Short mmCIF file of C-alpha atoms in Angstrom, two decimals:
data_model
loop_
_atom_site.label_atom_id
_atom_site.label_comp_id
_atom_site.label_asym_id
_atom_site.label_seq_id
_atom_site.Cartn_x
_atom_site.Cartn_y
_atom_site.Cartn_z
CA UNK A 296 59.07 0.77 48.27
CA UNK A 297 61.30 -2.00 49.55
CA UNK A 298 61.70 -4.69 46.87
CA UNK A 299 63.42 -8.05 47.53
CA UNK A 300 67.03 -7.31 46.57
CA UNK A 301 67.93 -10.87 45.61
CA UNK A 302 64.92 -11.28 43.36
CA UNK A 303 65.51 -7.87 41.76
CA UNK A 304 69.03 -8.99 40.88
CA UNK A 305 67.69 -12.22 39.41
CA UNK A 306 64.98 -10.54 37.33
CA UNK A 307 65.35 -11.06 33.61
CA UNK A 308 61.91 -9.92 32.49
CA UNK A 309 59.06 -7.71 33.70
CA UNK A 310 55.47 -8.07 32.52
CA UNK A 311 53.34 -4.92 32.93
CA UNK A 312 49.80 -5.93 33.86
CA UNK A 313 46.56 -3.96 33.76
CA UNK A 314 44.90 -5.54 36.79
CA UNK A 315 41.21 -6.37 36.42
CA UNK A 316 40.66 -8.37 39.63
CA UNK A 317 42.38 -9.94 42.60
CA UNK A 318 43.66 -13.50 42.52
CA UNK A 319 41.39 -16.50 42.91
CA UNK A 320 43.63 -17.83 45.70
CA UNK A 321 46.23 -16.14 47.89
CA UNK A 322 49.71 -16.39 46.47
CA UNK A 323 48.60 -16.40 42.85
CA UNK A 324 49.23 -13.37 40.60
CA UNK A 325 46.59 -10.71 40.08
CA UNK A 326 44.22 -11.22 37.15
CA UNK A 327 44.79 -8.96 34.16
CA UNK A 328 46.11 -8.49 30.64
CA UNK A 329 49.83 -8.07 29.96
CA UNK A 330 50.20 -4.70 28.23
CA UNK A 331 53.99 -4.53 27.86
CA UNK A 332 57.10 -6.65 28.39
CA UNK A 333 60.47 -5.28 29.45
CA UNK A 334 63.76 -7.15 29.52
CA UNK A 335 67.34 -6.46 30.52
CA UNK A 336 68.16 -2.80 31.08
CA UNK A 337 64.53 -1.73 30.57
CA UNK A 338 63.41 -4.01 33.40
CA UNK A 339 66.24 -2.85 35.65
CA UNK A 340 65.34 0.83 35.14
CA UNK A 341 61.69 0.18 35.92
CA UNK A 342 62.49 -1.70 39.14
CA UNK A 343 64.91 1.04 40.22
CA UNK A 344 62.14 3.62 39.76
CA UNK A 345 59.56 1.54 41.66
CA UNK A 346 62.05 1.01 44.46
CA UNK A 347 62.20 4.78 44.98
CA UNK A 348 58.49 5.07 45.80
CA UNK A 349 58.37 6.24 49.46
CA UNK A 350 56.17 4.49 51.98
CA UNK A 351 53.55 6.27 54.06
CA UNK A 352 50.40 5.74 56.12
CA UNK A 353 48.13 2.94 54.94
CA UNK A 354 44.94 3.82 53.06
CA UNK A 355 43.06 0.63 52.17
CA UNK A 356 40.06 0.09 49.91
CA UNK A 357 40.29 -3.70 49.56
CA UNK A 358 42.25 -3.36 46.30
CA UNK A 359 40.38 -2.06 43.30
CA UNK A 360 41.61 -2.60 39.71
CA UNK A 361 45.02 -1.10 39.08
CA UNK A 362 48.33 -1.96 37.43
CA UNK A 363 51.39 -3.91 38.40
CA UNK A 364 54.61 -5.56 37.32
CA UNK A 365 55.53 -9.24 37.53
CA UNK A 366 59.21 -10.11 37.79
CA UNK A 367 60.47 -13.33 36.18
CA UNK A 368 63.86 -15.00 36.34
CA UNK A 369 65.83 -16.61 33.54
CA UNK A 370 63.48 -19.61 33.27
CA UNK A 371 60.49 -18.43 31.19
CA UNK A 372 58.37 -21.38 32.39
CA UNK A 373 58.85 -20.63 36.11
CA UNK A 374 56.24 -18.65 38.10
CA UNK A 375 56.98 -14.98 38.83
CA UNK A 376 59.54 -14.19 41.52
CA UNK A 377 57.29 -11.45 42.87
CA UNK A 378 54.54 -9.09 41.84
CA UNK A 379 54.27 -5.41 42.81
CA UNK A 380 50.67 -4.27 42.34
CA UNK A 381 49.33 -0.72 42.65
CA UNK A 382 45.67 0.08 43.34
CA UNK A 383 43.61 2.64 41.37
CA UNK A 384 41.12 3.03 44.21
CA UNK A 385 43.42 4.19 47.02
CA UNK A 386 47.14 4.57 47.77
CA UNK A 387 47.78 0.91 48.43
CA UNK A 388 50.59 -1.22 47.00
CA UNK A 389 50.93 -4.97 47.48
CA UNK A 390 54.10 -6.99 47.18
CA UNK A 391 53.50 -10.73 46.90
CA UNK A 392 55.11 -13.91 45.63
CA UNK A 393 57.76 -16.47 46.65
CA UNK A 394 60.51 -13.85 46.79
CA UNK A 395 58.52 -11.36 48.87
CA UNK A 396 60.00 -10.81 52.35
CA UNK A 397 57.49 -13.05 54.14
CA UNK A 398 57.35 -15.75 51.48
CA UNK A 399 54.33 -17.04 49.55
CA UNK A 400 50.75 -16.69 50.77
CA UNK A 401 48.87 -13.50 51.67
CA UNK A 402 50.36 -10.15 50.61
CA UNK A 403 53.68 -9.64 52.35
CA UNK A 404 53.58 -5.86 52.34
CA UNK A 405 50.82 -3.27 52.24
CA UNK A 406 52.36 0.12 51.65
CA UNK A 407 50.62 3.50 51.40
CA UNK A 408 52.04 5.85 48.80
CA UNK A 409 51.90 9.61 49.45
CA UNK A 410 51.85 10.19 45.71
CA UNK A 411 50.02 8.26 43.00
CA UNK A 412 52.14 5.40 41.65
CA UNK A 413 53.77 6.30 38.34
CA UNK A 414 51.57 4.83 35.56
CA UNK A 415 53.11 2.52 32.97
CA UNK A 416 53.25 5.37 30.44
CA UNK A 417 55.75 7.17 32.67
CA UNK A 418 58.06 4.17 32.97
CA UNK A 419 60.54 3.07 30.28
CA UNK A 420 58.63 1.92 27.21
CA UNK A 421 58.72 -1.64 25.88
CA UNK A 422 58.94 -2.67 22.25
CA UNK A 423 56.41 -1.21 19.87
CA UNK A 424 55.72 1.98 21.83
CA UNK A 425 56.41 5.52 20.69
CA UNK A 426 57.90 7.29 23.72
CA UNK A 427 58.16 10.60 21.86
CA UNK A 428 54.41 10.70 21.27
CA UNK A 429 53.67 9.93 24.93
CA UNK A 430 56.03 12.62 26.21
CA UNK A 431 54.46 15.20 23.87
CA UNK A 432 51.01 14.92 25.49
CA UNK A 433 50.60 17.58 28.20
CA UNK A 434 48.75 16.84 31.46
CA UNK A 435 45.02 17.50 31.33
CA UNK A 436 45.23 19.37 34.65
CA UNK A 437 48.54 20.94 35.74
CA UNK A 438 49.98 19.68 39.01
CA UNK A 439 49.24 22.09 41.84
CA UNK A 440 45.88 23.33 40.58
CA UNK A 441 43.82 21.37 43.11
CA UNK A 442 46.15 22.25 45.97
CA UNK A 443 45.84 25.93 45.06
CA UNK A 444 42.04 25.77 45.40
CA UNK A 445 40.47 26.02 48.83
CA UNK A 446 38.01 23.16 49.20
CA UNK A 447 34.73 24.95 48.56
CA UNK A 448 31.26 24.73 50.00
CA UNK A 449 28.86 23.78 47.20
CA UNK A 450 25.22 24.80 47.78
CA UNK A 451 22.46 22.39 46.75
CA UNK A 452 18.74 23.02 46.19
CA UNK A 453 16.49 22.49 49.20
CA UNK A 454 18.74 24.10 51.80
CA UNK A 455 21.45 21.41 51.60
CA UNK A 456 25.11 21.85 50.80
CA UNK A 457 28.39 20.04 50.37
CA UNK A 458 31.06 21.22 52.80
CA UNK A 459 34.43 19.97 54.00
CA UNK A 460 34.32 17.56 56.92
CA UNK A 461 35.35 18.87 60.34
CA UNK A 462 36.25 17.22 63.62
CA UNK A 463 32.70 18.02 64.83
CA UNK A 464 31.40 15.55 62.23
CA UNK A 465 33.24 12.61 63.83
CA UNK A 466 30.06 11.20 65.50
CA UNK A 467 28.31 11.04 62.10
CA UNK A 468 31.29 9.18 60.65
CA UNK A 469 31.25 6.70 63.53
CA UNK A 470 27.51 6.13 62.96
CA UNK A 471 28.09 5.58 59.24
CA UNK A 472 30.72 2.93 59.91
CA UNK A 473 28.17 1.07 62.08
CA UNK A 474 25.26 1.33 59.62
CA UNK A 475 24.62 -2.11 58.06
CA UNK A 476 23.83 -0.80 54.56
CA UNK A 477 26.89 1.44 54.42
CA UNK A 478 29.04 -1.38 55.79
CA UNK A 479 27.71 -3.82 53.18
CA UNK A 480 28.36 -1.68 50.12
CA UNK A 481 31.41 0.31 51.26
CA UNK A 482 33.16 -2.18 53.59
CA UNK A 483 34.43 0.41 56.09
CA UNK A 484 36.30 -0.61 59.22
CA UNK A 485 34.71 0.23 62.57
CA UNK A 486 35.80 3.58 64.02
CA UNK A 487 35.73 5.19 67.43
CA UNK A 488 35.67 8.98 67.82
CA UNK A 489 39.46 9.26 67.81
CA UNK A 490 39.68 7.14 64.68
CA UNK A 491 36.99 9.20 62.97
CA UNK A 492 38.79 12.44 63.77
CA UNK A 493 42.02 10.98 62.39
CA UNK A 494 40.22 9.85 59.23
CA UNK A 495 38.81 13.35 58.69
CA UNK A 496 42.28 14.84 59.15
CA UNK A 497 43.63 12.45 56.49
CA UNK A 498 40.93 13.58 54.08
CA UNK A 499 42.28 17.13 54.36
CA UNK A 500 45.81 15.81 53.78
CA UNK A 501 44.66 14.00 50.62
CA UNK A 502 43.27 17.28 49.27
CA UNK A 503 46.69 18.87 49.71
CA UNK A 504 48.26 15.84 48.03
CA UNK A 505 45.80 16.25 45.12
CA UNK A 506 44.57 12.69 45.59
CA UNK A 507 40.95 13.12 46.67
CA UNK A 508 38.32 15.57 47.85
CA UNK A 509 35.73 14.52 50.42
CA UNK A 510 32.64 16.51 51.35
CA UNK A 511 29.94 16.15 54.01
CA UNK A 512 26.36 16.24 52.74
CA UNK A 513 24.48 18.31 55.30
CA UNK A 514 21.69 20.83 55.84
CA UNK A 515 23.05 24.37 55.84
CA UNK A 516 24.32 24.81 59.40
CA UNK A 517 23.40 21.23 60.37
CA UNK A 518 25.00 17.86 60.96
CA UNK A 519 26.33 15.61 58.22
CA UNK A 520 23.86 13.07 56.85
CA UNK A 521 26.09 11.68 54.13
CA UNK A 522 29.40 11.72 52.33
CA UNK A 523 30.39 12.34 48.74
CA UNK A 524 33.87 12.54 47.35
CA UNK A 525 35.99 12.31 44.27
CA UNK A 526 38.92 9.95 44.67
CA UNK A 527 41.60 8.30 42.56
CA UNK A 528 42.21 11.72 41.01
CA UNK A 529 44.55 11.55 38.03
CA UNK A 530 45.41 15.10 37.06
CA UNK A 531 47.67 13.98 34.23
CA UNK A 532 44.96 11.82 32.67
CA UNK A 533 42.10 14.12 33.69
CA UNK A 534 39.94 11.59 35.53
CA UNK A 535 38.54 10.69 38.93
CA UNK A 536 35.91 8.52 40.60
CA UNK A 537 32.91 9.71 42.63
CA UNK A 538 31.85 7.75 45.71
CA UNK A 539 28.97 8.37 48.12
CA UNK A 540 26.84 7.11 50.97
CA UNK A 541 23.93 8.40 53.05
CA UNK A 542 22.85 7.83 56.62
CA UNK A 543 19.15 6.94 57.11
CA UNK A 544 18.34 10.60 57.86
CA UNK A 545 19.35 11.57 54.32
CA UNK A 546 17.83 8.73 52.35
CA UNK A 547 14.78 9.06 50.13
CA UNK A 548 15.19 12.80 49.62
CA UNK A 549 16.95 12.82 46.25
CA UNK A 550 19.80 14.82 47.75
CA UNK A 551 22.51 12.46 46.51
CA UNK A 552 21.47 12.87 42.87
CA UNK A 553 21.82 16.64 43.24
CA UNK A 554 25.08 16.25 45.15
CA UNK A 555 26.56 13.96 42.49
CA UNK A 556 25.65 16.31 39.67
CA UNK A 557 27.02 19.31 41.59
CA UNK A 558 30.32 17.59 42.39
CA UNK A 559 30.72 16.50 38.78
CA UNK A 560 30.24 20.07 37.59
CA UNK A 561 32.87 21.25 40.08
CA UNK A 562 35.28 18.57 38.87
CA UNK A 563 34.82 19.66 35.25
CA UNK A 564 34.42 23.43 35.54
CA UNK A 565 36.71 24.27 38.46
CA UNK A 566 39.27 21.47 38.62
CA UNK A 567 39.33 20.81 34.88
CA UNK A 568 38.93 17.03 34.68
CA UNK A 569 37.78 15.41 31.44
CA UNK A 570 36.10 12.21 32.70
CA UNK A 571 34.52 11.20 36.02
CA UNK A 572 33.31 7.67 36.70
CA UNK A 573 31.12 5.88 39.26
CA UNK A 574 31.32 2.15 40.01
CA UNK A 575 29.00 0.07 42.18
CA UNK A 576 27.87 -3.52 42.68
CA UNK A 577 25.21 -4.66 40.21
CA UNK A 578 23.24 -5.76 43.30
CA UNK A 579 22.96 -2.15 44.47
CA UNK A 580 20.12 -0.61 42.39
CA UNK A 581 19.89 2.50 44.57
CA UNK A 582 23.44 3.50 43.68
CA UNK A 583 22.75 2.71 40.03
CA UNK A 584 19.71 5.00 40.04
CA UNK A 585 21.70 7.86 41.59
CA UNK A 586 24.43 7.59 38.97
CA UNK A 587 21.99 7.44 36.05
CA UNK A 588 19.82 10.33 37.26
CA UNK A 589 22.94 12.45 37.86
CA UNK A 590 23.94 12.12 34.21
CA UNK A 591 26.35 9.17 34.40
CA UNK A 592 25.19 6.69 31.73
CA UNK A 593 25.95 3.01 32.19
CA UNK A 594 28.96 2.01 30.11
CA UNK A 595 29.26 -1.67 30.99
CA UNK A 596 29.76 -4.36 33.60
CA UNK A 597 33.09 -5.32 35.16
CA UNK A 598 32.97 -9.00 36.08
CA UNK A 599 34.06 -10.11 39.55
CA UNK A 600 35.53 -6.67 40.22
CA UNK A 601 34.98 -6.20 43.94
CA UNK A 602 35.03 -8.56 46.92
CA UNK A 603 32.25 -8.11 49.47
CA UNK A 604 31.48 -10.14 52.59
CA UNK A 605 29.22 -12.43 50.54
CA UNK A 606 31.73 -12.97 47.72
CA UNK A 607 32.86 -11.38 44.47
CA UNK A 608 30.45 -8.89 42.88
CA UNK A 609 30.17 -7.73 39.30
CA UNK A 610 30.27 -3.93 39.11
CA UNK A 611 28.53 -1.43 36.89
CA UNK A 612 30.70 1.27 35.35
CA UNK A 613 29.09 4.67 34.80
CA UNK A 614 30.91 7.73 33.49
CA UNK A 615 30.30 11.33 32.51
CA UNK A 616 32.47 13.49 30.28
CA UNK A 617 33.07 17.17 30.50
CA UNK A 618 31.48 17.50 27.06
CA UNK A 619 28.29 15.64 28.00
CA UNK A 620 24.98 17.47 28.22
CA UNK A 621 24.08 18.42 31.77
CA UNK A 622 21.14 16.34 33.05
#
């Protein structure tokens, strides 16, 4: 990831931020709590590590909560020189601030990362942290386990199944990206057939990269009527996030409740995750009902967490643990 060399050299302090929302106005820092503060050599080591992140194809979700670092110069009262922010919802990284290559204003860079950004725990620790304890915790799921699994077909009751997407499903994906309900809640960009085929190919690449798994919801031997996937997979931390949508042909059948439960059981029993979450706008009761019926109890509300066409929406957070009772 290309950082502004002059500003890196002038950095005296880094604040590590757990991002909870985007900025109120372009050019301002992301909203979030400062979880650590690094100075001097600690800050330099962290910036050197971030600078080694390779760039890749863009994968945008509109920027979900994540984490970032804010670089400050010698004047503690001055605004940050730049902020490098990493999304939890996709592989997007934003570089913004007065020292960013294109100056203040909208994000100067949007960079896809082929591997999940290194979380703060993997960077040099600030004061008050026990690095030995962190290093002694093994990953929940060993790297390579997901890649070693062939993406399975998962049968559902009623003659439906979850199966990997294929190029033949491109027309269904195009239709989904034109559907007003799917566009409202998922904010997808419009796709033509070539773009849909490329998107499906990227989903297979993300499986190999152990970042996400995406399935078509379809009748056995039939065309896709929906999508379900588990994204933001963190093998080290043992977590992921389920997302879903249905075309009109699949709605009202209860299939997404069964699909969500089945995918959660695969994530726990086959992949080995510990916790799977679902988030959705509080104004989307259908998604809330699916999550609850599939055994994902409501844990709370995240304020102003996602920007839709009609403004910022609060989001419900649901989650299910591997140890929870199956619904």
